[in-house]
Amino acid sequence: MVEMTGAKALIQALEKEGTEIVFGLPGGANLPIYDALVGANLRHVLVRHEQSAAHMADGYARIKRKAGVCFATSGPGATNLITGIATAYADSSPVVAVTGQVPLAMIGKDAFQETDIIGVANPCTKYSFQPRVATEIPEMVKKAFYISESGRPGPVLVDIPKDVQQATADMKFPDLIKVRGYNPVVDADLSDMSRAVALLVKAERPIIMAGGGVILSGAFSELQALAELLMIPVVTTFKGKGAFPENHPLAMGPIGMHGHAEANKIILEADCIVAVGARFSDRSVGRFDEFGKGMSIIHMDIDPAEIGKNKSVDVALVGDVKSSLRTLVKLLAKKIAKRSADNPWLKRRKELVQYYAETLKDYPREITARKSLKKLRELLPANGIVTTEVGQCQMWASLHFDVISPGTFFSSTGLGTMGFGFPASIGAKAAAPKVPVVDIAGDGSFNMTENSLAVSVLDKFPVIVFLMNNYMLGMVAQWQRTFYNRRYSGVHQHSCPDYVKIADAYGAQGIRVGSMQELDKAIKTAMKSDVATVIDIPIDPDEDVYPFVAPGTGLKDMITGA
Amino acid sequence: MATAATQSGSWYIVTALVENKPGVLFRVTNLFRARNFNIESITVGSTEQKDLSRMTITTNSDEKTLDQLVKQLRKLIDVVEVKVLDTEKTVYRELALIKMTAVDPTTRSEIINYATIFRGNILDIGKETITVEITGTPDKIDAFKNLVEHYGIAQLSRTGVSALPRGVEL
Ligand SMILES: Cc1cc2nc3c(=O)[nH]c(=O)nc-3n(C[C@H](O)[C@H](O)[C@H](O)COP(=O)(O)OP(=O)(O)OC[C@H]3O[C@@H](n4cnc5c(N)ncnc54)[C@H](O)[C@@H]3O)c2cc1C
Ligand SMILES: Cc1ncc(C[n+]2csc(CCOP(=O)(O)OP(=O)(O)O)c2C)c(N)n1
Ligand SMILES: [Mg+2]
């Protein structure tokens, strides 16, 4: 036992959890925490807006597969975190957010900068803590990490009243903790497993639909083993993009609203869907009632509440997909030999891929979304990390940027938070400093958190903002073109701002390109740069994203735009 | 308030053992609201274990919604155990306090008569009101309420259902 303040205990507890970096911004209610940071073994990155701190912690977490940490003061500091926390929640990302709170005696008195942040955050946190005495801090922090990182990961909030941060006490740092009501299942039930094996043995056209759970679990080689034993097509959700190498001969890319045409097509022809760590979101499956009709569905998920939520399934394997896939492959291999690549189902795959490659034409311009993203792929090493903003830029990334090395791509998918990509790319760079990191951005989204340029410059995170600039809230404009007879409302950005000057003002590098050749050069320059680079790429505001499955319709109603 | 299978689906009693600490009831009710679960009644109270509370929830749901309700409840960190009770193998009771306006002697004696038949207690008699306590299944309380409604119910307060499995089943 050692005597120290609550704030010091927080910092030590974080260090004990292996935290190397925290993203945050101070204020009155977390001054003691900031004071305790002086001389600590933690690197603190000062943000310019707390939303970005949460996104940075989230981006860090998605690459490290360990909780990212962010700090904010009470009231407005804490509420600024909320968008970032909700984003992490929607994508099951482990983030530990530590907020200052007004002193205990002031709680409930409408004190200055008092917000009931636990109440506000409740619907978008996995759990939250508010220590009432300083000695509770070490155990609560340990539990916060355990809950955040285990099972289905998610954000956890630790809200610490200022007097609890200041109080001095003998601290005990527990090695073991137990949370009575929380016992995530790791290994799926074996009888369910044998039912899954039986279904797969007799299925003629099985297909794998890999989701975000595969990436969260890091079950890449296990997934590949299943696919290569059965020799069947692999589609993903958008969140699962890159769970399977997209240059693999079995890969077909994401399905869904803006899925790859061949992926949307082939899943309709399957007779058995193996959903691996996917939650049947409306964006991936179109209509719940139509999707998978007449097919058998095997659902592997760690969260029992996902089973039957959107889709009734034939067999549920509740557990970590890493363990489930291993067992499944082992049991299957006892029943069947590795299947041949020369099978009718894979022939069909090839046919569809070829058909759409010939049918879907690019937009007729010198620079297009497709061409610029293919160029990026060509120049970026396979281990380069890519994240995105939200909108057309994001969907173009999904369609035209192939992820080769599993787990190197992520995006705000569940919440679709504009402004996520740039700070998240900084978080990713913090987690993997040696690897080039690119944010495939839209102008509207980049506007929302572009002040993180200060962080990228001052804290030396030389990421690349690949700005697909149509000076338009392009995705909304596309919907207005399609569903509102081109009545544009609130979507034009009127060539404002000048992104090269913005970059310049922060001491970063801005490059505007006018041709594919210049783009080639700019990407190469950016990859060598030791400051962040914004590559401003003009995109025609009328360029649409296709294919498109309109909301409320099924995958069979896909419009290819051809 | 609807009781016994007046809405679509069936009537279920769900019990949950939850950590006895601040904010738990908030987390549970917030979950019901956020996921649009239709709850008929919810009661919370202490149990045989000091650090656990028992919640009893009644709901009219179809099976799919009930399944989600149970799973989402289990997912809450502070919820230790959730069970759907088989109403056949369960003892369950609700308590209602019903205050009626009753001035003339005939009405008063009729009310007292009904209360006796329903094994209720007269808790309070004033010049203009009678307050009756009825304990029983929600159906029984509904039946009493229907019987006396035309006298004029001034105030009514129901506790919601409290339940335990019969016999040795735990
Ligand atoms: C503009 C826009 C367009 C979009 N268009 C599409 C689209 O066309 N297609 C599409 O698919 N999506 C699209 N999305 C994304 C969509 O909103 C969902 O976020 C996404 O489909 C969810 O994918 P998921 O089910 O794989 O992932 P998640 O939300 O990550 O769910 C993961 C599942 O895996 C489980 N899990 C977690 N960890 C483990 C583990 N270790 N073991 C087992 N299971 C685990 C979780 O419990 C959860 O059920 C779009 C988003 C935006 C913003
Ligand atoms: C914070 C937030 N506000 C609004 C939206 C709704 N929205 C979705 S896409 C989009 C347009 C994004 O514009 P931009 O970043 O320029 O990308 P583009 O579609 O033009 O490629 C908007 C406004 C959102 N997803 N997030
Ligand atoms: Mg735009």
Tab-separated table of C-alpha atoms in Angstrom, chain B residues 17-157:
chain	number	residue	atom	x	y	z
B	17	LEU	CA	-31.129	-10.404	-9.828
B	18	VAL	CA	-29.180	-7.181	-10.024
B	19	GLU	CA	-26.339	-5.556	-8.158
B	20	ASN	CA	-27.686	-3.443	-5.335
B	21	LYS	CA	-25.978	-0.195	-6.257
B	22	PRO	CA	-26.877	3.273	-7.507
B	23	GLY	CA	-27.940	3.640	-11.104
B	24	VAL	CA	-29.000	0.070	-11.786
B	25	LEU	CA	-32.705	0.803	-12.098
B	26	PHE	CA	-31.809	3.684	-14.422
B	27	ARG	CA	-29.765	1.401	-16.657
B	28	VAL	CA	-32.567	-1.132	-16.860
B	29	THR	CA	-35.372	1.327	-17.588
B	30	ASN	CA	-33.199	3.218	-20.059
B	31	LEU	CA	-32.620	-0.048	-21.894
B	32	PHE	CA	-36.356	-0.711	-22.114
B	33	ARG	CA	-36.983	2.757	-23.481
B	34	ALA	CA	-34.077	2.726	-25.927
B	35	ARG	CA	-35.079	-0.630	-27.391
B	36	ASN	CA	-38.794	0.008	-27.339
B	37	PHE	CA	-39.663	-2.843	-24.989
B	38	ASN	CA	-43.182	-2.579	-23.711
B	39	ILE	CA	-43.127	-3.049	-19.954
B	40	GLU	CA	-46.305	-3.408	-17.969
B	41	SER	CA	-44.875	-3.270	-14.486
B	42	ILE	CA	-41.519	-3.308	-12.799
B	43	THR	CA	-40.771	-3.729	-9.114
B	44	VAL	CA	-37.459	-3.619	-7.300
B	45	GLY	CA	-36.684	-4.687	-3.792
B	46	SER	CA	-34.180	-6.313	-1.554
B	47	THR	CA	-33.558	-10.054	-1.496
B	48	GLU	CA	-32.119	-12.664	0.846
B	49	GLN	CA	-28.667	-11.453	-0.245
B	50	LYS	CA	-27.640	-8.041	1.026
B	51	ASP	CA	-25.835	-6.908	-2.128
B	52	LEU	CA	-28.433	-8.105	-4.639
B	53	SER	CA	-31.845	-6.719	-5.506
B	54	ARG	CA	-34.585	-8.525	-7.319
B	55	MET	CA	-36.483	-6.905	-10.167
B	56	THR	CA	-39.747	-8.349	-11.288
B	57	ILE	CA	-40.881	-7.269	-14.695
B	58	THR	CA	-44.145	-8.114	-16.397
B	59	THR	CA	-44.613	-7.637	-20.086
B	60	ASN	CA	-46.926	-8.484	-22.945
B	61	SER	CA	-44.631	-9.626	-25.709
B	62	ASP	CA	-44.312	-12.000	-28.570
B	63	GLU	CA	-41.656	-14.670	-28.098
B	64	LYS	CA	-39.065	-12.944	-30.256
B	65	THR	CA	-39.315	-9.689	-28.332
B	66	LEU	CA	-39.205	-11.545	-25.024
B	67	ASP	CA	-36.052	-13.346	-26.171
B	68	GLN	CA	-34.404	-10.008	-26.984
B	69	LEU	CA	-35.589	-8.458	-23.717
B	70	VAL	CA	-34.014	-11.271	-21.717
B	71	LYS	CA	-30.774	-11.216	-23.711
B	72	GLN	CA	-30.420	-7.452	-23.560
B	73	LEU	CA	-31.056	-7.531	-19.812
B	74	ARG	CA	-28.411	-10.242	-19.367
B	75	LYS	CA	-26.003	-8.102	-21.338
B	76	LEU	CA	-26.127	-5.349	-18.705
B	77	ILE	CA	-23.042	-5.628	-16.535
B	78	ASP	CA	-24.979	-5.068	-13.300
B	79	VAL	CA	-27.514	-7.775	-14.066
B	80	VAL	CA	-26.387	-11.039	-12.523
B	81	GLU	CA	-29.169	-13.398	-13.518
B	82	VAL	CA	-32.380	-13.265	-15.563
B	83	LYS	CA	-35.210	-15.796	-15.662
B	84	VAL	CA	-38.525	-16.011	-17.384
B	85	LEU	CA	-40.854	-17.599	-14.846
B	86	ASP	CA	-43.322	-20.246	-15.870
B	87	THR	CA	-46.534	-18.698	-14.512
B	88	GLU	CA	-47.875	-22.196	-13.755
B	89	LYS	CA	-44.977	-22.876	-11.429
B	90	THR	CA	-44.796	-19.456	-9.871
B	91	VAL	CA	-46.417	-17.674	-6.996
B	92	TYR	CA	-47.019	-14.080	-7.879
B	93	ARG	CA	-48.890	-11.266	-6.238
B	94	GLU	CA	-49.613	-7.634	-6.690
B	95	LEU	CA	-50.918	-5.201	-4.124
B	96	ALA	CA	-53.351	-2.405	-4.945
B	97	LEU	CA	-54.621	0.489	-2.867
B	98	ILE	CA	-57.953	1.761	-4.128
B	99	LYS	CA	-59.619	4.852	-2.755
B	100	MET	CA	-63.298	5.210	-3.656
B	101	THR	CA	-65.679	8.053	-3.158
B	102	ALA	CA	-68.500	6.613	-1.110
B	103	VAL	CA	-70.882	8.835	0.792
B	104	ASP	CA	-74.200	7.075	0.964
B	105	PRO	CA	-74.482	4.070	3.282
B	106	THR	CA	-75.640	1.578	0.613
B	107	THR	CA	-72.592	2.229	-1.525
B	108	ARG	CA	-70.366	1.985	1.518
B	109	SER	CA	-71.733	-1.356	2.576
B	110	GLU	CA	-71.588	-2.699	-0.969
B	111	ILE	CA	-67.924	-1.757	-1.248
B	112	ILE	CA	-67.138	-3.308	2.106
B	113	ASN	CA	-68.992	-6.410	1.033
B	114	TYR	CA	-67.009	-6.734	-2.190
B	115	ALA	CA	-63.770	-6.094	-0.369
B	116	THR	CA	-64.587	-8.929	2.034
B	117	ILE	CA	-65.356	-11.307	-0.831
B	118	PHE	CA	-62.020	-10.370	-2.423
B	119	ARG	CA	-60.297	-10.858	0.919
B	120	GLY	CA	-59.275	-7.239	0.884
B	121	ASN	CA	-58.626	-4.973	3.845
B	122	ILE	CA	-60.338	-1.744	4.577
B	123	LEU	CA	-57.430	0.537	5.389
B	124	ASP	CA	-59.212	3.816	5.844
B	125	ILE	CA	-62.754	5.087	6.095
B	126	GLY	CA	-63.493	8.778	6.001
B	127	LYS	CA	-66.684	10.718	5.603
B	128	GLU	CA	-66.477	10.588	1.825
B	129	THR	CA	-63.976	7.900	0.980
B	130	ILE	CA	-63.072	4.290	1.605
B	131	THR	CA	-59.607	2.943	0.895
B	132	VAL	CA	-59.284	-0.765	0.218
B	133	GLU	CA	-56.184	-2.917	-0.042
B	134	ILE	CA	-56.429	-5.846	-2.463
B	135	THR	CA	-53.663	-8.388	-2.852
B	136	GLY	CA	-53.667	-10.998	-5.573
B	137	THR	CA	-52.852	-11.734	-9.169
B	138	PRO	CA	-53.202	-8.768	-11.531
B	139	ASP	CA	-56.366	-10.443	-12.848
B	140	LYS	CA	-57.951	-10.448	-9.446
B	141	ILE	CA	-57.142	-6.784	-8.918
B	142	ASP	CA	-58.577	-5.986	-12.352
B	143	ALA	CA	-61.730	-7.870	-11.456
B	144	PHE	CA	-62.185	-5.932	-8.240
B	145	LYS	CA	-61.478	-2.670	-10.007
B	146	ASN	CA	-64.067	-3.433	-12.688
B	147	LEU	CA	-66.599	-4.270	-10.027
B	148	VAL	CA	-66.248	-1.031	-8.089
B	149	GLU	CA	-65.353	1.353	-10.885
B	150	HIS	CA	-68.881	2.718	-11.219
B	151	TYR	CA	-68.822	3.980	-7.630
B	152	GLY	CA	-66.038	6.327	-8.628
B	153	ILE	CA	-62.387	5.558	-8.003
B	154	ALA	CA	-60.717	8.639	-6.560
B	155	GLN	CA	-57.174	7.274	-6.479
B	156	LEU	CA	-55.531	3.995	-7.287
B	157	SER	CA	-52.021	2.769	-6.730
